Amino acid sequence: MAATELLFPQDFSLDSCKIVTALGQPYEFRAMLLILEYFEDLYSNFITGSITINDSVGYISKLAFSGHDYLILGYSKPGSDIKIEKTFRAYKVSNRHIVNNQNETYTIHFCSEEAILSEQYKVSKSYPNTKISDIVNDIVYNQLGTSNTKFLATNSEATAGLRDIVIPSMKPLEAINWLCTQAISATTKTTGTSYLFYENVNGYNFKSLQSLFTSPVYGVYKYEPKNLNMPDDTRVQDLGLEAKNVIGYEMVSNFDTLDMINSGAYANQLVAIDLLSLSYSVNNFDYLNYFTKAQKLNPYPLLANTENRFNQTDSITYQAVLKTAVTNTGDSSKNAYIKTKQPSNKDVNIETTIPYRTAQIPQINAIKYKISIPGDPFMTVGNVITFNLPELTRTTDDKASDAYYSGNYLVTAIKHTIDVEGKFMTIMEISKESVPNQYINPDNSLQAWKLIRGR
Amino acid sequence: MDRKNFIGLDGFVWFMGVVENRQDPLKLGRCQVRCFGWHTDNKSLIPSADLPWAQPMLPVNGGDLSATLKEGDYVIGFFSDGDSAQFPIIMGALPGVPNQAPNIGKGFSDQRNSDELASSPRTPDSIFFYNTGAGVQLSEKSTASIYPNILNEPTTSRLYRNENIAQTSVGLKRTSQDKQVPTGFGDFWDEPYPAYNTTPPFNHVVETESGLVFEMDDTPGSERIHMLHRTGTFFEMYPSGTKVEKVVKNNYQIILGDDMIHVMGRVNITVDGDTNILSRGDVNLIGGNDLNARIAGAINLSAGEGFNIKAASFNVDIAHGVDIKAGGNMNADAADIYLNSGLATAAGIPDAPYRSNKNNVPFSEETVPVPNLAAVALDELTPEQGDALKSSPQYGVSSANTSDPAVQQALANTSNLTANTDASCIVISQLTPSDTCVKFIKSKEGISLKAYVDPATKAEPITIGYGTTASALGRPVSLGDAISQQQADADIAMVIGKVANILKTKITAQCVTQGQFDALVSLAYNMGVYGAAKTDVMKLTNIGDKQAAADAFLNLVHAAGKVNNGLVNRRTAEKALYLS
């Protein structure tokens, strides 16, 4: 584990694994480490993990673990100048087992400090005439006390428009997640909804899904078992290539039309009721129309223009998911009286945020794989990777990539695992909302199609 | 099916809170409410001005805002956007018995500042009722109070609770009854004692912050409807069905159609001041029995056409002389004509065919006509003409231009009337306001060619031009109206003319000077001709005490019970004009 240069793809250097208890002294636990698991999730606000210890000294008592302890993890990749050190809160001890008279094992669970702090405070504060991104920044910096090195300004994507918001006594992270549902990107504007607040190797991030889709590709990963296409094992070992080799993969979810319809990914409808102007508006989400103007991981939509027996495509059956919510006459130019009397009235924009977010979240989970790669401590959620899945057909050459399941994916969850032998594995959950090749659009006028749909 | 973001299916998220501001810019009755649990009481984190506007839920039996919330009220409601808590709706207010003074440094209390309190409604400090026709005078508090303004007492109306009633409008009514009002029948009546006798919870009360009250009391045996203005003007329907209506200032009743009144009992009308009835059509007065008119002063009947009296008998009992003047013939058609005193005479009947059947005295003396002063110099008058002049309306013209001591003596001795020795004294019927008068009034009234509210009341009457109002002009005047200078001049000339004509009917002196008349016109223009007629100025003018009348101008300088410098200046100038 302490190699200074990369000898194997999964080489990894755990520089420190220290626990600081109420005694105030850091104690190095690397030698006693049985397994380290480290989790990142795009839909979780913070990093969690655990270390399992083989303790022959009785530290659990001597160090007075109380759940108010800290774990300092320092790690690096051999051959890289980048060293990472993160401090976590060790909040729980579990699975304590006696191995023999001199040894016992137990697991110490850790999480980011903000996870604890967020449970201890409430935000009840008004933010008049403020961008949502500025509200999030204020909560992170001032309500959670997070440093600007852990939440870089560049990792906070600016939102569009000014709002009058009163945070109604929410936990800080709860408030941020609530704000995520209302935010619209200043960059991608109307399609830039579905903000996420998550922690990864770079610290905290407040970004929209649409902006993540435009991230540069972190790497091209290919499933290529070593016994394929290398009959003579004559290839020179390329550690760089092997590091990008997918050791194993598992399909978590494929397209599920019923689920996609049910979740509103293809079409949904919002009836927005304006209590000031005593009016309402019907706002329809049309996936195929949306796709033409949205940022995407791959160039083609998940949906063909197949019609049902009522000659409608799945992207215009809006009432598949019907929502209704309260809005205001934020666009005061539509109402001269409100414009005159209450010019400060701000648009809450639910006509955009609710239909788009309703669709975008299930879309990104439409095609999801779990893949395992040699440990890469810099792989993190929010990255975009290219995953080439070989086509399961016999060819004499390198396998061609699957036309629909290959392509760019967003890393949505990660689990880094280091075992007692120092073997480092990274297991990722990757998802995408689009495909690299166009699904076949049927000729809906064909009699055969009509007959089948009519049954 | 995903029901998140579906009104009605995302759970009912309700709140309780305190109203901190009701000045809704959209005038929808919205309030800014600080919600317990949802909002901190730390005003630096959430100032009152940042609180979301909460819409009130209105009752189904009326779409308007008959009752509005006020600062400090505890309310209950729900968030129409669920736990996002940005769109609160108020369902109602909670009554209570507050026992803590508000902490304006923190939230959850009335947050009005001193300026807002000064412009907020409040009840009168005290009310004084005049019994002179001047109406009522209110003493106002300088500022409203922070709510709750009364501790350890329910927030419900005292009129609902029947507690501390002496400190309510009922207490005021009980101590301000009109009593011993004389009637034309010679008896008296009292304003009925207030019928308030509620038993909670049967009285439905709306009592506003300024002291306006509306009650519908269902208390068995004490059922009432009562509507009261903060000045004391009210109407009340009693449990018996009796209705009492009291107006503490002027009363106007405008009926565009017919007015039908059927009184099955008797009618008593007692008027402490003058009574004027103007009918532009016929006046029909039909009595089932006698018509009795007892007038302390003179009765003046004037008919543009004939004056017809038809009765079974016609009796006239005059204490002193009877003068009948006919422009044409005087015809008496009777079986017999009896003249019981002296001789009857008539011009053109030299033979005196009518004689008294009592004293049998012949007509030997002719009535001496009033000399025409335009044709005859005073020093040429005979003593008989002097007597005639003395008893005529022209009496009072100067005797200075006669050099005949005998004429002067005759003038001095012919009557016990007070002689007006002012050379410029003019008989009333010949008086008109002078240009000086018009200029004087213009200078005192000032001019605005745009309509404006009355500065004293900050409301009606709307005024335009030289202080002229709709009632004086006989045409509507509204805010926003504008007139030309020519129109303003015409208006004031017309109004001064009207005032002068009425004023002349109030002057009983034989004559006054032009200066006196001009000053009186200015006074009447300023305070109303009927008001001016009741002043000492007019009374003293009518008995000929010119200096005392002039001095009396300086007593008419009060407005709202206080000396008004503007009035002091005007009256001083009017006095000078009067004596000019």
Tab-separated table of N, CA and C in Angstrom, chain B residues 296-366:
chain	number	residue	atom	x	y	z
B	296	ALA	N	-94.465	83.299	17.791
B	296	ALA	CA	-94.099	84.367	18.718
B	296	ALA	C	-93.858	85.682	17.999
B	297	GLY	N	-93.329	85.624	16.801
B	297	GLY	CA	-93.063	86.838	16.046
B	297	GLY	C	-94.156	87.078	15.028
B	298	ALA	N	-93.773	87.650	13.924
B	298	ALA	CA	-94.743	87.980	12.873
B	298	ALA	C	-95.029	86.778	11.998
B	299	ILE	N	-96.166	86.809	11.367
B	299	ILE	CA	-96.503	85.831	10.336
B	299	ILE	C	-96.530	86.578	9.015
B	300	ASN	N	-95.668	86.158	8.133
B	300	ASN	CA	-95.599	86.793	6.828
B	300	ASN	C	-96.031	85.789	5.775
B	301	LEU	N	-97.127	86.045	5.166
B	301	LEU	CA	-97.611	85.158	4.110
B	301	LEU	C	-97.512	85.908	2.796
B	302	SER	N	-96.929	85.308	1.831
B	302	SER	CA	-96.765	85.954	0.536
B	302	SER	C	-97.171	84.978	-0.540
B	303	ALA	N	-98.053	85.377	-1.395
B	303	ALA	CA	-98.506	84.506	-2.477
B	303	ALA	C	-98.236	85.185	-3.809
B	304	GLY	N	-97.699	84.459	-4.741
B	304	GLY	CA	-97.433	85.021	-6.064
B	304	GLY	C	-98.722	85.259	-6.819
B	305	GLU	N	-99.717	84.484	-6.498
B	305	GLU	CA	-101.019	84.668	-7.151
B	305	GLU	C	-102.060	84.974	-6.073
B	306	GLY	N	-103.183	84.415	-6.213
B	306	GLY	CA	-104.247	84.773	-5.280
B	306	GLY	C	-104.026	84.234	-3.887
B	307	PHE	N	-104.641	84.848	-2.921
B	307	PHE	CA	-104.595	84.392	-1.541
B	307	PHE	C	-106.050	84.104	-1.147
B	308	ASN	N	-106.397	82.864	-1.107
B	308	ASN	CA	-107.800	82.485	-0.960
B	308	ASN	C	-108.004	81.822	0.388
B	309	ILE	N	-108.953	82.294	1.060
B	309	ILE	CA	-109.300	81.688	2.339
B	309	ILE	C	-110.763	81.291	2.273
B	310	LYS	N	-111.010	80.040	2.586
B	310	LYS	CA	-112.384	79.570	2.582
B	310	LYS	C	-112.655	78.906	3.915
B	311	ALA	N	-113.585	79.411	4.588
B	311	ALA	CA	-113.875	78.878	5.916
B	311	ALA	C	-115.345	79.123	6.244
B	312	ALA	N	-115.808	78.378	7.203
B	312	ALA	CA	-117.185	78.598	7.639
B	312	ALA	C	-117.329	79.994	8.230
B	313	SER	N	-116.332	80.382	8.939
B	313	SER	CA	-116.321	81.747	9.434
B	313	SER	C	-114.875	82.217	9.431
B	314	PHE	N	-114.652	83.539	9.474
B	314	PHE	CA	-113.311	84.105	9.391
B	314	PHE	C	-113.204	85.187	10.446
B	315	ASN	N	-112.443	84.933	11.457
B	315	ASN	CA	-112.330	85.857	12.566
B	315	ASN	C	-110.897	86.351	12.662
B	316	VAL	N	-110.738	87.641	12.748
B	316	VAL	CA	-109.414	88.241	12.882
B	316	VAL	C	-109.432	89.085	14.144
B	317	ASP	N	-108.479	88.804	15.022
B	317	ASP	CA	-108.403	89.545	16.276
B	317	ASP	C	-107.019	90.155	16.351
B	318	ILE	N	-106.934	91.447	16.056
B	318	ILE	CA	-105.654	92.135	15.978
B	318	ILE	C	-105.552	93.090	17.162
B	319	ALA	N	-104.436	92.993	17.863
B	319	ALA	CA	-104.289	93.828	19.060
B	319	ALA	C	-104.145	95.293	18.717
B	320	HIS	N	-103.459	95.583	17.612
B	320	HIS	CA	-103.251	96.984	17.266
B	320	HIS	C	-103.878	97.263	15.912
B	321	GLY	N	-103.244	98.043	15.102
B	321	GLY	CA	-103.852	98.465	13.846
B	321	GLY	C	-103.870	97.384	12.789
B	322	VAL	N	-104.707	97.568	11.819
B	322	VAL	CA	-104.788	96.684	10.663
B	322	VAL	C	-104.632	97.547	9.421
B	323	ASP	N	-103.644	97.225	8.638
B	323	ASP	CA	-103.432	97.957	7.389
B	323	ASP	C	-103.679	97.020	6.233
B	324	ILE	N	-104.521	97.407	5.399
B	324	ILE	CA	-104.789	96.629	4.193
B	324	ILE	C	-104.517	97.530	3.009
B	325	LYS	N	-103.654	97.079	2.127
B	325	LYS	CA	-103.321	97.873	0.964
B	325	LYS	C	-103.627	97.060	-0.277
B	326	ALA	N	-104.405	97.612	-1.138
B	326	ALA	CA	-104.772	96.930	-2.370
B	326	ALA	C	-104.289	97.755	-3.552
B	327	GLY	N	-103.603	97.097	-4.480
B	327	GLY	CA	-103.158	97.804	-5.668
B	327	GLY	C	-104.333	98.189	-6.555
B	328	GLY	N	-105.371	97.372	-6.491
B	328	GLY	CA	-106.560	97.665	-7.284
B	328	GLY	C	-107.744	97.875	-6.368
B	329	ASN	N	-108.841	97.445	-6.840
B	329	ASN	CA	-110.051	97.593	-6.037
B	329	ASN	C	-110.033	96.664	-4.854
B	330	MET	N	-110.721	97.043	-3.819
B	330	MET	CA	-110.959	96.150	-2.705
B	330	MET	C	-112.471	95.929	-2.631
B	331	ASN	N	-112.864	94.750	-2.853
B	331	ASN	CA	-114.277	94.434	-2.912
B	331	ASN	C	-114.682	93.624	-1.696
B	332	ALA	N	-115.672	94.034	-1.093
B	332	ALA	CA	-116.215	93.265	0.034
B	332	ALA	C	-117.646	92.899	-0.316
B	333	ASP	N	-117.871	91.616	-0.363
B	333	ASP	CA	-119.202	91.140	-0.740
B	333	ASP	C	-119.798	90.460	0.469
B	334	ALA	N	-120.668	91.115	1.109
B	334	ALA	CA	-121.273	90.569	2.315
B	334	ALA	C	-122.696	91.092	2.453
B	335	ALA	N	-123.433	90.334	3.195
B	335	ALA	CA	-124.806	90.786	3.420
B	335	ALA	C	-124.797	92.138	4.138
B	336	ASP	N	-123.966	92.250	5.136
B	336	ASP	CA	-123.804	93.509	5.832
B	336	ASP	C	-122.329	93.679	6.134
B	337	ILE	N	-121.877	94.933	6.158
B	337	ILE	CA	-120.519	95.257	6.557
B	337	ILE	C	-120.610	96.186	7.742
B	338	TYR	N	-119.991	95.765	8.836
B	338	TYR	CA	-120.023	96.591	10.057
B	338	TYR	C	-118.611	97.016	10.374
B	339	LEU	N	-118.403	98.285	10.539
B	339	LEU	CA	-117.116	98.819	10.968
B	339	LEU	C	-117.349	99.409	12.346
B	340	ASN	N	-116.661	98.852	13.342
B	340	ASN	CA	-116.995	99.169	14.716
B	340	ASN	C	-116.171	100.279	15.335
B	341	SER	N	-115.214	100.879	14.569
B	341	SER	CA	-114.382	101.882	15.215
B	341	SER	C	-114.066	103.000	14.253
B	342	GLY	N	-114.488	104.199	14.537
B	342	GLY	CA	-114.155	105.356	13.748
B	342	GLY	C	-114.736	105.315	12.349
B	343	LEU	N	-114.076	106.079	11.468
B	343	LEU	CA	-114.552	106.159	10.100
B	343	LEU	C	-113.760	105.252	9.204
B	344	ALA	N	-114.399	104.700	8.222
B	344	ALA	CA	-113.711	103.980	7.166
B	344	ALA	C	-113.462	104.952	6.040
B	345	THR	N	-112.255	104.965	5.475
B	345	THR	CA	-111.933	105.851	4.367
B	345	THR	C	-111.386	105.049	3.225
B	346	ALA	N	-111.484	105.627	2.075
B	346	ALA	CA	-110.903	104.974	0.908
B	346	ALA	C	-110.632	106.021	-0.124
B	347	ALA	N	-109.461	105.923	-0.769
B	347	ALA	CA	-109.135	106.872	-1.831
B	347	ALA	C	-110.137	106.753	-2.955
B	348	GLY	N	-110.537	107.845	-3.515
B	348	GLY	CA	-111.484	107.831	-4.624
B	348	GLY	C	-112.920	107.734	-4.184
B	349	ILE	N	-113.095	107.718	-2.850
B	349	ILE	CA	-114.485	107.684	-2.374
B	349	ILE	C	-114.691	108.922	-1.494
B	350	PRO	N	-114.701	110.115	-2.122
B	350	PRO	CA	-114.759	111.355	-1.329
B	350	PRO	C	-116.039	111.470	-0.517
B	351	ASP	N	-117.032	110.792	-0.959
B	351	ASP	CA	-118.305	110.936	-0.238
B	351	ASP	C	-118.382	110.061	1.011
B	352	ALA	N	-117.365	109.348	1.215
B	352	ALA	CA	-117.298	108.508	2.414
B	352	ALA	C	-118.584	107.773	2.673
B	353	PRO	N	-118.929	106.866	1.784
B	353	PRO	CA	-120.206	106.188	1.927
B	353	PRO	C	-120.226	105.177	3.084
B	354	TYR	N	-119.011	104.797	3.545
B	354	TYR	CA	-119.007	103.823	4.629
B	354	TYR	C	-118.783	104.525	5.933
B	355	ARG	N	-119.560	104.271	6.858
B	355	ARG	CA	-119.428	104.935	8.146
B	355	ARG	C	-119.487	103.913	9.271
B	356	SER	N	-118.878	104.395	10.294
B	356	SER	CA	-118.951	103.543	11.464
B	356	SER	C	-120.362	103.538	12.021
B	357	ASN	N	-120.737	102.383	12.415
B	357	ASN	CA	-122.032	102.325	13.060
B	357	ASN	C	-121.889	102.417	14.575
B	358	LYS	N	-120.675	102.814	14.983
B	358	LYS	CA	-120.439	102.882	16.420
B	358	LYS	C	-120.336	104.327	16.893
B	359	ASN	N	-119.347	105.038	16.292
B	359	ASN	CA	-119.148	106.414	16.759
B	359	ASN	C	-119.684	107.467	15.798
B	360	ASN	N	-120.051	107.022	14.640
B	360	ASN	CA	-120.627	107.913	13.641
B	360	ASN	C	-119.714	109.095	13.360
B	361	VAL	N	-118.407	108.852	13.241
B	361	VAL	CA	-117.437	109.914	12.993
B	361	VAL	C	-117.186	109.965	11.500
B	362	PRO	N	-117.289	111.148	10.884
B	362	PRO	CA	-117.080	111.220	9.438
B	362	PRO	C	-115.606	111.089	9.067
B	363	PHE	N	-115.393	110.646	7.825
B	363	PHE	CA	-114.026	110.641	7.302
B	363	PHE	C	-113.634	112.055	6.996
B	364	SER	N	-112.826	112.685	7.807
B	364	SER	CA	-112.449	114.072	7.570
B	364	SER	C	-110.941	114.210	7.291
B	365	GLU	N	-110.181	113.127	7.524
B	365	GLU	CA	-108.741	113.236	7.344
B	365	GLU	C	-108.274	112.217	6.292
B	366	GLU	N	-107.523	112.735	5.383
B	366	GLU	CA	-106.962	111.848	4.377
B	366	GLU	C	-105.562	111.389	4.813
